[in-house]
mmCIF file of C-alpha atoms in Angstrom:
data_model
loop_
_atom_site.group_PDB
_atom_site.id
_atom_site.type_symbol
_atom_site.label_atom_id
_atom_site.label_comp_id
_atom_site.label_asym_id
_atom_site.label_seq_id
_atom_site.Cartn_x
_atom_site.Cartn_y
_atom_site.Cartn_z
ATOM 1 C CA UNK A 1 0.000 0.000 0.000
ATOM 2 C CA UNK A 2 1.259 3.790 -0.720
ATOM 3 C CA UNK A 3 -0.078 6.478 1.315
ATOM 4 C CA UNK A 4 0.436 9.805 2.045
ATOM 5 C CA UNK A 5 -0.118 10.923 5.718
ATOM 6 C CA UNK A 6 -1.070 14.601 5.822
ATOM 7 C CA UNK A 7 -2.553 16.814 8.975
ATOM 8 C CA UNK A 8 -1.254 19.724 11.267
ATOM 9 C CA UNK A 9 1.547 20.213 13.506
ATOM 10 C CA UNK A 10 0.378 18.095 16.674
ATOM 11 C CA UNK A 11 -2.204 16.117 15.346
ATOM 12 C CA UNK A 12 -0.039 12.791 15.859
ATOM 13 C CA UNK A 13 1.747 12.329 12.188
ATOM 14 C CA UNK A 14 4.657 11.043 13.186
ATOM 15 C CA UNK A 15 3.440 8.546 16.515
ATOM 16 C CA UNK A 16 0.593 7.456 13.734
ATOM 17 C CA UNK A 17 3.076 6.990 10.716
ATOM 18 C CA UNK A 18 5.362 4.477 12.741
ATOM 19 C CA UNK A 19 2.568 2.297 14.083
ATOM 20 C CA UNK A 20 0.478 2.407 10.850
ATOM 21 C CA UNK A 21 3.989 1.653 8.772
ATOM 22 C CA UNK A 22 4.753 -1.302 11.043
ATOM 23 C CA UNK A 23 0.593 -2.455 11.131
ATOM 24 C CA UNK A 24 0.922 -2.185 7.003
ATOM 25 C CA UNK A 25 4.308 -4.033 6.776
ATOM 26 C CA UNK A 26 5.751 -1.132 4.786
ATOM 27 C CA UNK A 27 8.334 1.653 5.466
ATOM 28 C CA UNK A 28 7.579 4.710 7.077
ATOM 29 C CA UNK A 29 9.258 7.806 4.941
ATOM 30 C CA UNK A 30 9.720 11.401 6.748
ATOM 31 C CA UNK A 31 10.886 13.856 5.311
ATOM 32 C CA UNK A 32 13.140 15.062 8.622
ATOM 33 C CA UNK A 33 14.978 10.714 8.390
ATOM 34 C CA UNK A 34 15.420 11.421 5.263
ATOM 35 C CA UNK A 35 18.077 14.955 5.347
ATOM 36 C CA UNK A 36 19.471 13.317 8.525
ATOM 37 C CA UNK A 37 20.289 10.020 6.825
ATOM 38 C CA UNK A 38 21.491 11.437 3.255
ATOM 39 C CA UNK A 39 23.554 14.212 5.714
ATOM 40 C CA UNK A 40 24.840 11.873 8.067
ATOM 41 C CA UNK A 41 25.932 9.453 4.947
ATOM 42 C CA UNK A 42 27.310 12.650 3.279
ATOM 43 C CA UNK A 43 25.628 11.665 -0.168
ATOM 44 C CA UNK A 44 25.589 14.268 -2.417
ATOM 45 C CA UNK A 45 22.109 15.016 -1.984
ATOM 46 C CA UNK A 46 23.008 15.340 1.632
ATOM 47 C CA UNK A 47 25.686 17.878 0.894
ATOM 48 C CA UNK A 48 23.862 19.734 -0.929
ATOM 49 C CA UNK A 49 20.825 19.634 1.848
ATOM 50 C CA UNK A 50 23.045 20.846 4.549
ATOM 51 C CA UNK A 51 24.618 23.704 2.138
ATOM 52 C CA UNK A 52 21.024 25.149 1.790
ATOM 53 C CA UNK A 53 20.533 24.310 5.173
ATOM 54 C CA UNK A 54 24.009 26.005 6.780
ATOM 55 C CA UNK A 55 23.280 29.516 4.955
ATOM 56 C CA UNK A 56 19.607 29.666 6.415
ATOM 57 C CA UNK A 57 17.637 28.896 3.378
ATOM 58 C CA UNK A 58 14.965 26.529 2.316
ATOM 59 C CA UNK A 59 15.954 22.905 0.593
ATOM 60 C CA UNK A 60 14.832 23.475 -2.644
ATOM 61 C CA UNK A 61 11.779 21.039 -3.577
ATOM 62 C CA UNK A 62 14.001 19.320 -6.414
ATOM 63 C CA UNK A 63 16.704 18.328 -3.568
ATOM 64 C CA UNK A 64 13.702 17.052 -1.402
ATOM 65 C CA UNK A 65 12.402 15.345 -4.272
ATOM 66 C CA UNK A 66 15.217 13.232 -5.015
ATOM 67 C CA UNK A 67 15.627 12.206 -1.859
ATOM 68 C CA UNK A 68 12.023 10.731 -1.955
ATOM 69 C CA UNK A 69 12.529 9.210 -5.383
ATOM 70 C CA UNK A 70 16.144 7.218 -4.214
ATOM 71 C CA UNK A 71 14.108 5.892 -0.665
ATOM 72 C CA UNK A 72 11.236 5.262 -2.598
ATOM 73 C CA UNK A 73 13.133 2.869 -5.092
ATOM 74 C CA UNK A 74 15.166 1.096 -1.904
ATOM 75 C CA UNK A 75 13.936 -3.358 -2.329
ATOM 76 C CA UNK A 76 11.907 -2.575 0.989
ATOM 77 C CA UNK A 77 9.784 0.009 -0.459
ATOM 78 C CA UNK A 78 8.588 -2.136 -3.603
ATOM 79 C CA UNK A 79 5.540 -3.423 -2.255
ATOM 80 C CA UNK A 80 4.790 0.141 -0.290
ATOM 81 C CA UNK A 81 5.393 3.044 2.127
ATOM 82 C CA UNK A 82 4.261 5.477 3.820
ATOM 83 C CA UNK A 83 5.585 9.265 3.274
ATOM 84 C CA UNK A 84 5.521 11.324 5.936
ATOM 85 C CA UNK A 85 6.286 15.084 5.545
ATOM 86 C CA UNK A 86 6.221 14.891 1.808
ATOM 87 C CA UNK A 87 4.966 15.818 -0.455
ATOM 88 C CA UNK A 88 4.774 19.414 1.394
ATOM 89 C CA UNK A 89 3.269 21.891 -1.217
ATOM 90 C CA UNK A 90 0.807 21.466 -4.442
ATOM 91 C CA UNK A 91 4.254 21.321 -6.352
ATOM 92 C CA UNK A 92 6.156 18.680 -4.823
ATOM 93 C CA UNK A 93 2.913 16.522 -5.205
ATOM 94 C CA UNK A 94 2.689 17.524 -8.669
ATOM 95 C CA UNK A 95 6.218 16.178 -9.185
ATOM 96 C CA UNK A 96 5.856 12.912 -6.846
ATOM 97 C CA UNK A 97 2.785 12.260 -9.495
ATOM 98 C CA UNK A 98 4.705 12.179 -12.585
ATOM 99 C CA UNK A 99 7.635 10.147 -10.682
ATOM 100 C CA UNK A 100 4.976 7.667 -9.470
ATOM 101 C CA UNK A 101 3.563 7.598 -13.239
ATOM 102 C CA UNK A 102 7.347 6.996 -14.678
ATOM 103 C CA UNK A 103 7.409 3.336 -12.579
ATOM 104 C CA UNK A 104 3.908 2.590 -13.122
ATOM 105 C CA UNK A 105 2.692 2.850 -9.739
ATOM 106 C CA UNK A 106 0.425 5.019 -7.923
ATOM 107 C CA UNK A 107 -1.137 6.468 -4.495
ATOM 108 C CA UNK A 108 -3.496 4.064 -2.808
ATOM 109 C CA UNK A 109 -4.701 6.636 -0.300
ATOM 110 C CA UNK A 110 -4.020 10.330 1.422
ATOM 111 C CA UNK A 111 -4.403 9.831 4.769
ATOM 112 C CA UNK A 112 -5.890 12.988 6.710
ATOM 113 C CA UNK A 113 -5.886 13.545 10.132
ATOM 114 C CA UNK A 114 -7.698 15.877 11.317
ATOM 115 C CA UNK A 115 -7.833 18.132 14.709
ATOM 116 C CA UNK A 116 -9.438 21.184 15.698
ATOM 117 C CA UNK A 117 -6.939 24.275 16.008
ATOM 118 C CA UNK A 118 -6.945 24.895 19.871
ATOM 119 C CA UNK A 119 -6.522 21.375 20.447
ATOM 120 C CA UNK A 120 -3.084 21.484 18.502
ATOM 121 C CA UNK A 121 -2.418 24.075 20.268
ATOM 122 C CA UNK A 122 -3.064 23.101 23.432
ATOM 123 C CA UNK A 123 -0.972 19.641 22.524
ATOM 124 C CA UNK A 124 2.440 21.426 21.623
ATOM 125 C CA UNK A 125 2.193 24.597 24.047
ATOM 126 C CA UNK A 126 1.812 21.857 26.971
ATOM 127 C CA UNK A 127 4.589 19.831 26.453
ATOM 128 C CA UNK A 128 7.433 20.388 28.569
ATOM 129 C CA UNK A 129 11.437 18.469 27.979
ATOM 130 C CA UNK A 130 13.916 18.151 30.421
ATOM 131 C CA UNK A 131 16.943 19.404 30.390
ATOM 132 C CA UNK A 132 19.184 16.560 31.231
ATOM 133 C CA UNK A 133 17.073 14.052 29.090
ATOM 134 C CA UNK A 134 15.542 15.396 26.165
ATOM 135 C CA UNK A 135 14.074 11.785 25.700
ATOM 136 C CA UNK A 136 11.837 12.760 29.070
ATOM 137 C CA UNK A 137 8.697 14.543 27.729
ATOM 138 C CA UNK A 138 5.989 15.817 29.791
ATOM 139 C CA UNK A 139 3.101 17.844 29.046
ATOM 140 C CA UNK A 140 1.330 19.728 31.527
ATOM 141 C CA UNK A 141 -2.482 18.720 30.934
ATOM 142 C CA UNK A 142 -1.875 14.844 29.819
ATOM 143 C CA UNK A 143 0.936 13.834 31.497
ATOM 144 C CA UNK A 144 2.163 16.625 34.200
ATOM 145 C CA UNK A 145 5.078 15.752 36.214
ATOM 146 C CA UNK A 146 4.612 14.749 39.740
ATOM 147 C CA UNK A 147 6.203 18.426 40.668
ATOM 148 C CA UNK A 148 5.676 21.152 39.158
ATOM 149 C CA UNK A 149 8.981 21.917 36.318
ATOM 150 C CA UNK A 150 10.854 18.857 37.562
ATOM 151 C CA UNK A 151 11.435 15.479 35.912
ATOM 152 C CA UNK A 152 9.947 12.553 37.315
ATOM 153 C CA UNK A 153 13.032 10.278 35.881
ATOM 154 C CA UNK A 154 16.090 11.981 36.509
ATOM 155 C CA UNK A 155 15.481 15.521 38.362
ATOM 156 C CA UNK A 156 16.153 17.665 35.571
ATOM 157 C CA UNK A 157 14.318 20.737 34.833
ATOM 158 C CA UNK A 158 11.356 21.049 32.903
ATOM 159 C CA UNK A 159 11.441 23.581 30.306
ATOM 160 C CA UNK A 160 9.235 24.360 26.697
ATOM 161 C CA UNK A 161 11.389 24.968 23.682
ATOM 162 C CA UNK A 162 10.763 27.625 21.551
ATOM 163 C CA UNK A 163 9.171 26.297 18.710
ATOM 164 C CA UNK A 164 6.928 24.862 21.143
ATOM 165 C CA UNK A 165 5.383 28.479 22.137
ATOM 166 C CA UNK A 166 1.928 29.108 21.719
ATOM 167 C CA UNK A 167 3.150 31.949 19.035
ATOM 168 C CA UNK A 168 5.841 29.626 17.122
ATOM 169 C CA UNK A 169 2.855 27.052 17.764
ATOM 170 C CA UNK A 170 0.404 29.278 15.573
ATOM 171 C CA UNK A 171 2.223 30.620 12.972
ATOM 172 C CA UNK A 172 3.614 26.817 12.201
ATOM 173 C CA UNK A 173 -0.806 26.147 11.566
ATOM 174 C CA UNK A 174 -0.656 29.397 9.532
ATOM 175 C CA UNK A 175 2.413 27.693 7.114
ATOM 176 C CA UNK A 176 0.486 24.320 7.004
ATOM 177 C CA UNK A 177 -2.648 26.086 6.307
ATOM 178 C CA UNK A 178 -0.886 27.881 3.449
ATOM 179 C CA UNK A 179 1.099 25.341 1.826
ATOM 180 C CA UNK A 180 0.705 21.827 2.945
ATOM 181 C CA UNK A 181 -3.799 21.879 3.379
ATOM 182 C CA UNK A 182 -3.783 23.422 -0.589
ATOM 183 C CA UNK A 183 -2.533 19.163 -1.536
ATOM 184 C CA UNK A 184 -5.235 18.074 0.235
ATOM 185 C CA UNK A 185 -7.702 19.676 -2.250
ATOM 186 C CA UNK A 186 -5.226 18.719 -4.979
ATOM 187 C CA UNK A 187 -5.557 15.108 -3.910
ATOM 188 C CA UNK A 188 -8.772 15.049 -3.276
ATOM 189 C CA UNK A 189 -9.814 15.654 -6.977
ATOM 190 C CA UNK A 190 -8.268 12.217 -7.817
ATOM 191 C CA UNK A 191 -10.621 10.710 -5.086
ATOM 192 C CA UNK A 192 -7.678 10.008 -2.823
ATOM 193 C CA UNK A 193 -8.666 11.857 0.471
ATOM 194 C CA UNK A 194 -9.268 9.765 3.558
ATOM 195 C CA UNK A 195 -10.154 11.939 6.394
ATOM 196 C CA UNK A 196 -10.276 10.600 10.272
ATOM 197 C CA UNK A 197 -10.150 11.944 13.629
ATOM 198 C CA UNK A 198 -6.804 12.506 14.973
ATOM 199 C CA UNK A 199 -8.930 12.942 18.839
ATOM 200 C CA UNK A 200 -8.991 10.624 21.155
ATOM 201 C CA UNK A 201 -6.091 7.602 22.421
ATOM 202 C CA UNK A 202 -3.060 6.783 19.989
ATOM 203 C CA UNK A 203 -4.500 3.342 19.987
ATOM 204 C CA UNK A 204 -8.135 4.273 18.639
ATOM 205 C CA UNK A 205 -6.699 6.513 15.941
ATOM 206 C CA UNK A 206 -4.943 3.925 15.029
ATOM 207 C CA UNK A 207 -7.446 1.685 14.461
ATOM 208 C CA UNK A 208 -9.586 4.625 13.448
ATOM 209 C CA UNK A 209 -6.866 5.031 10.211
ATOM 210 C CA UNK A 210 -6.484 1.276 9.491
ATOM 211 C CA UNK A 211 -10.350 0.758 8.979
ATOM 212 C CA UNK A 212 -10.248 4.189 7.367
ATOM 213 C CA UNK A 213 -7.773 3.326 4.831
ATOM 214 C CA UNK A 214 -9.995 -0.563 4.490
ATOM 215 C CA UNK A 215 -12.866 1.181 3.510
ATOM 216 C CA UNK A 216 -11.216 3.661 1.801
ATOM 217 C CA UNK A 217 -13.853 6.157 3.507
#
Protein backbone atom coordinates (compact mmCIF):
# COMPACT_ATOMS: atom_id res chain seq x y z
CA UNK A 1 0.00 0.00 0.00
CA UNK A 2 1.26 3.79 -0.72
CA UNK A 3 -0.08 6.48 1.31
CA UNK A 4 0.44 9.80 2.05
CA UNK A 5 -0.12 10.92 5.72
CA UNK A 6 -1.07 14.60 5.82
CA UNK A 7 -2.55 16.81 8.97
CA UNK A 8 -1.25 19.72 11.27
CA UNK A 9 1.55 20.21 13.51
CA UNK A 10 0.38 18.10 16.67
CA UNK A 11 -2.20 16.12 15.35
CA UNK A 12 -0.04 12.79 15.86
CA UNK A 13 1.75 12.33 12.19
CA UNK A 14 4.66 11.04 13.19
CA UNK A 15 3.44 8.55 16.51
CA UNK A 16 0.59 7.46 13.73
CA UNK A 17 3.08 6.99 10.72
CA UNK A 18 5.36 4.48 12.74
CA UNK A 19 2.57 2.30 14.08
CA UNK A 20 0.48 2.41 10.85
CA UNK A 21 3.99 1.65 8.77
CA UNK A 22 4.75 -1.30 11.04
CA UNK A 23 0.59 -2.46 11.13
CA UNK A 24 0.92 -2.18 7.00
CA UNK A 25 4.31 -4.03 6.78
CA UNK A 26 5.75 -1.13 4.79
CA UNK A 27 8.33 1.65 5.47
CA UNK A 28 7.58 4.71 7.08
CA UNK A 29 9.26 7.81 4.94
CA UNK A 30 9.72 11.40 6.75
CA UNK A 31 10.89 13.86 5.31
CA UNK A 32 13.14 15.06 8.62
CA UNK A 33 14.98 10.71 8.39
CA UNK A 34 15.42 11.42 5.26
CA UNK A 35 18.08 14.95 5.35
CA UNK A 36 19.47 13.32 8.53
CA UNK A 37 20.29 10.02 6.82
CA UNK A 38 21.49 11.44 3.25
CA UNK A 39 23.55 14.21 5.71
CA UNK A 40 24.84 11.87 8.07
CA UNK A 41 25.93 9.45 4.95
CA UNK A 42 27.31 12.65 3.28
CA UNK A 43 25.63 11.67 -0.17
CA UNK A 44 25.59 14.27 -2.42
CA UNK A 45 22.11 15.02 -1.98
CA UNK A 46 23.01 15.34 1.63
CA UNK A 47 25.69 17.88 0.89
CA UNK A 48 23.86 19.73 -0.93
CA UNK A 49 20.83 19.63 1.85
CA UNK A 50 23.04 20.85 4.55
CA UNK A 51 24.62 23.70 2.14
CA UNK A 52 21.02 25.15 1.79
CA UNK A 53 20.53 24.31 5.17
CA UNK A 54 24.01 26.00 6.78
CA UNK A 55 23.28 29.52 4.96
CA UNK A 56 19.61 29.67 6.42
CA UNK A 57 17.64 28.90 3.38
CA UNK A 58 14.96 26.53 2.32
CA UNK A 59 15.95 22.91 0.59
CA UNK A 60 14.83 23.48 -2.64
CA UNK A 61 11.78 21.04 -3.58
CA UNK A 62 14.00 19.32 -6.41
CA UNK A 63 16.70 18.33 -3.57
CA UNK A 64 13.70 17.05 -1.40
CA UNK A 65 12.40 15.34 -4.27
CA UNK A 66 15.22 13.23 -5.01
CA UNK A 67 15.63 12.21 -1.86
CA UNK A 68 12.02 10.73 -1.96
CA UNK A 69 12.53 9.21 -5.38
CA UNK A 70 16.14 7.22 -4.21
CA UNK A 71 14.11 5.89 -0.67
CA UNK A 72 11.24 5.26 -2.60
CA UNK A 73 13.13 2.87 -5.09
CA UNK A 74 15.17 1.10 -1.90
CA UNK A 75 13.94 -3.36 -2.33
CA UNK A 76 11.91 -2.57 0.99
CA UNK A 77 9.78 0.01 -0.46
CA UNK A 78 8.59 -2.14 -3.60
CA UNK A 79 5.54 -3.42 -2.26
CA UNK A 80 4.79 0.14 -0.29
CA UNK A 81 5.39 3.04 2.13
CA UNK A 82 4.26 5.48 3.82
CA UNK A 83 5.58 9.26 3.27
CA UNK A 84 5.52 11.32 5.94
CA UNK A 85 6.29 15.08 5.55
CA UNK A 86 6.22 14.89 1.81
CA UNK A 87 4.97 15.82 -0.45
CA UNK A 88 4.77 19.41 1.39
CA UNK A 89 3.27 21.89 -1.22
CA UNK A 90 0.81 21.47 -4.44
CA UNK A 91 4.25 21.32 -6.35
CA UNK A 92 6.16 18.68 -4.82
CA UNK A 93 2.91 16.52 -5.21
CA UNK A 94 2.69 17.52 -8.67
CA UNK A 95 6.22 16.18 -9.18
CA UNK A 96 5.86 12.91 -6.85
CA UNK A 97 2.78 12.26 -9.49
CA UNK A 98 4.70 12.18 -12.58
CA UNK A 99 7.63 10.15 -10.68
CA UNK A 100 4.98 7.67 -9.47
CA UNK A 101 3.56 7.60 -13.24
CA UNK A 102 7.35 7.00 -14.68
CA UNK A 103 7.41 3.34 -12.58
CA UNK A 104 3.91 2.59 -13.12
CA UNK A 105 2.69 2.85 -9.74
CA UNK A 106 0.42 5.02 -7.92
CA UNK A 107 -1.14 6.47 -4.50
CA UNK A 108 -3.50 4.06 -2.81
CA UNK A 109 -4.70 6.64 -0.30
CA UNK A 110 -4.02 10.33 1.42
CA UNK A 111 -4.40 9.83 4.77
CA UNK A 112 -5.89 12.99 6.71
CA UNK A 113 -5.89 13.55 10.13
CA UNK A 114 -7.70 15.88 11.32
CA UNK A 115 -7.83 18.13 14.71
CA UNK A 116 -9.44 21.18 15.70
CA UNK A 117 -6.94 24.27 16.01
CA UNK A 118 -6.94 24.90 19.87
CA UNK A 119 -6.52 21.38 20.45
CA UNK A 120 -3.08 21.48 18.50
CA UNK A 121 -2.42 24.08 20.27
CA UNK A 122 -3.06 23.10 23.43
CA UNK A 123 -0.97 19.64 22.52
CA UNK A 124 2.44 21.43 21.62
CA UNK A 125 2.19 24.60 24.05
CA UNK A 126 1.81 21.86 26.97
CA UNK A 127 4.59 19.83 26.45
CA UNK A 128 7.43 20.39 28.57
CA UNK A 129 11.44 18.47 27.98
CA UNK A 130 13.92 18.15 30.42
CA UNK A 131 16.94 19.40 30.39
CA UNK A 132 19.18 16.56 31.23
CA UNK A 133 17.07 14.05 29.09
CA UNK A 134 15.54 15.40 26.16
CA UNK A 135 14.07 11.78 25.70
CA UNK A 136 11.84 12.76 29.07
CA UNK A 137 8.70 14.54 27.73
CA UNK A 138 5.99 15.82 29.79
CA UNK A 139 3.10 17.84 29.05
CA UNK A 140 1.33 19.73 31.53
CA UNK A 141 -2.48 18.72 30.93
CA UNK A 142 -1.88 14.84 29.82
CA UNK A 143 0.94 13.83 31.50
CA UNK A 144 2.16 16.62 34.20
CA UNK A 145 5.08 15.75 36.21
CA UNK A 146 4.61 14.75 39.74
CA UNK A 147 6.20 18.43 40.67
CA UNK A 148 5.68 21.15 39.16
CA UNK A 149 8.98 21.92 36.32
CA UNK A 150 10.85 18.86 37.56
CA UNK A 151 11.44 15.48 35.91
CA UNK A 152 9.95 12.55 37.32
CA UNK A 153 13.03 10.28 35.88
CA UNK A 154 16.09 11.98 36.51
CA UNK A 155 15.48 15.52 38.36
CA UNK A 156 16.15 17.66 35.57
CA UNK A 157 14.32 20.74 34.83
CA UNK A 158 11.36 21.05 32.90
CA UNK A 159 11.44 23.58 30.31
CA UNK A 160 9.24 24.36 26.70
CA UNK A 161 11.39 24.97 23.68
CA UNK A 162 10.76 27.63 21.55
CA UNK A 163 9.17 26.30 18.71
CA UNK A 164 6.93 24.86 21.14
CA UNK A 165 5.38 28.48 22.14
CA UNK A 166 1.93 29.11 21.72
CA UNK A 167 3.15 31.95 19.03
CA UNK A 168 5.84 29.63 17.12
CA UNK A 169 2.86 27.05 17.76
CA UNK A 170 0.40 29.28 15.57
CA UNK A 171 2.22 30.62 12.97
CA UNK A 172 3.61 26.82 12.20
CA UNK A 173 -0.81 26.15 11.57
CA UNK A 174 -0.66 29.40 9.53
CA UNK A 175 2.41 27.69 7.11
CA UNK A 176 0.49 24.32 7.00
CA UNK A 177 -2.65 26.09 6.31
CA UNK A 178 -0.89 27.88 3.45
CA UNK A 179 1.10 25.34 1.83
CA UNK A 180 0.70 21.83 2.94
CA UNK A 181 -3.80 21.88 3.38
CA UNK A 182 -3.78 23.42 -0.59
CA UNK A 183 -2.53 19.16 -1.54
CA UNK A 184 -5.23 18.07 0.24
CA UNK A 185 -7.70 19.68 -2.25
CA UNK A 186 -5.23 18.72 -4.98
CA UNK A 187 -5.56 15.11 -3.91
CA UNK A 188 -8.77 15.05 -3.28
CA UNK A 189 -9.81 15.65 -6.98
CA UNK A 190 -8.27 12.22 -7.82
CA UNK A 191 -10.62 10.71 -5.09
CA UNK A 192 -7.68 10.01 -2.82
CA UNK A 193 -8.67 11.86 0.47
CA UNK A 194 -9.27 9.76 3.56
CA UNK A 195 -10.15 11.94 6.39
CA UNK A 196 -10.28 10.60 10.27
CA UNK A 197 -10.15 11.94 13.63
CA UNK A 198 -6.80 12.51 14.97
CA UNK A 199 -8.93 12.94 18.84
CA UNK A 200 -8.99 10.62 21.16
CA UNK A 201 -6.09 7.60 22.42
CA UNK A 202 -3.06 6.78 19.99
CA UNK A 203 -4.50 3.34 19.99
CA UNK A 204 -8.14 4.27 18.64
CA UNK A 205 -6.70 6.51 15.94
CA UNK A 206 -4.94 3.92 15.03
CA UNK A 207 -7.45 1.69 14.46
CA UNK A 208 -9.59 4.62 13.45
CA UNK A 209 -6.87 5.03 10.21
CA UNK A 210 -6.48 1.28 9.49
CA UNK A 211 -10.35 0.76 8.98
CA UNK A 212 -10.25 4.19 7.37
CA UNK A 213 -7.77 3.33 4.83
CA UNK A 214 -9.99 -0.56 4.49
CA UNK A 215 -12.87 1.18 3.51
CA UNK A 216 -11.22 3.66 1.80
CA UNK A 217 -13.85 6.16 3.51
Amino acid sequence: MRIVLVGPPGAGKGTQATRLAEKLRIPHISTGDLFRANISRQTELGKLAKSYMDAGNLVPDEVTIAMAKDRMEQPDAEGGFLLDGFPRNVSQAEALDELLQTEGIKLDAVLDLEAPEDEVVKRIAGRRVCRKDSAHVFHVTYSPSKQEGVCDLCGGELYQRDDDSEDTVRTRLEVYHTQTEPIIDYYRAQGLVVTISAMGPVDEVTGRALEALKSGK
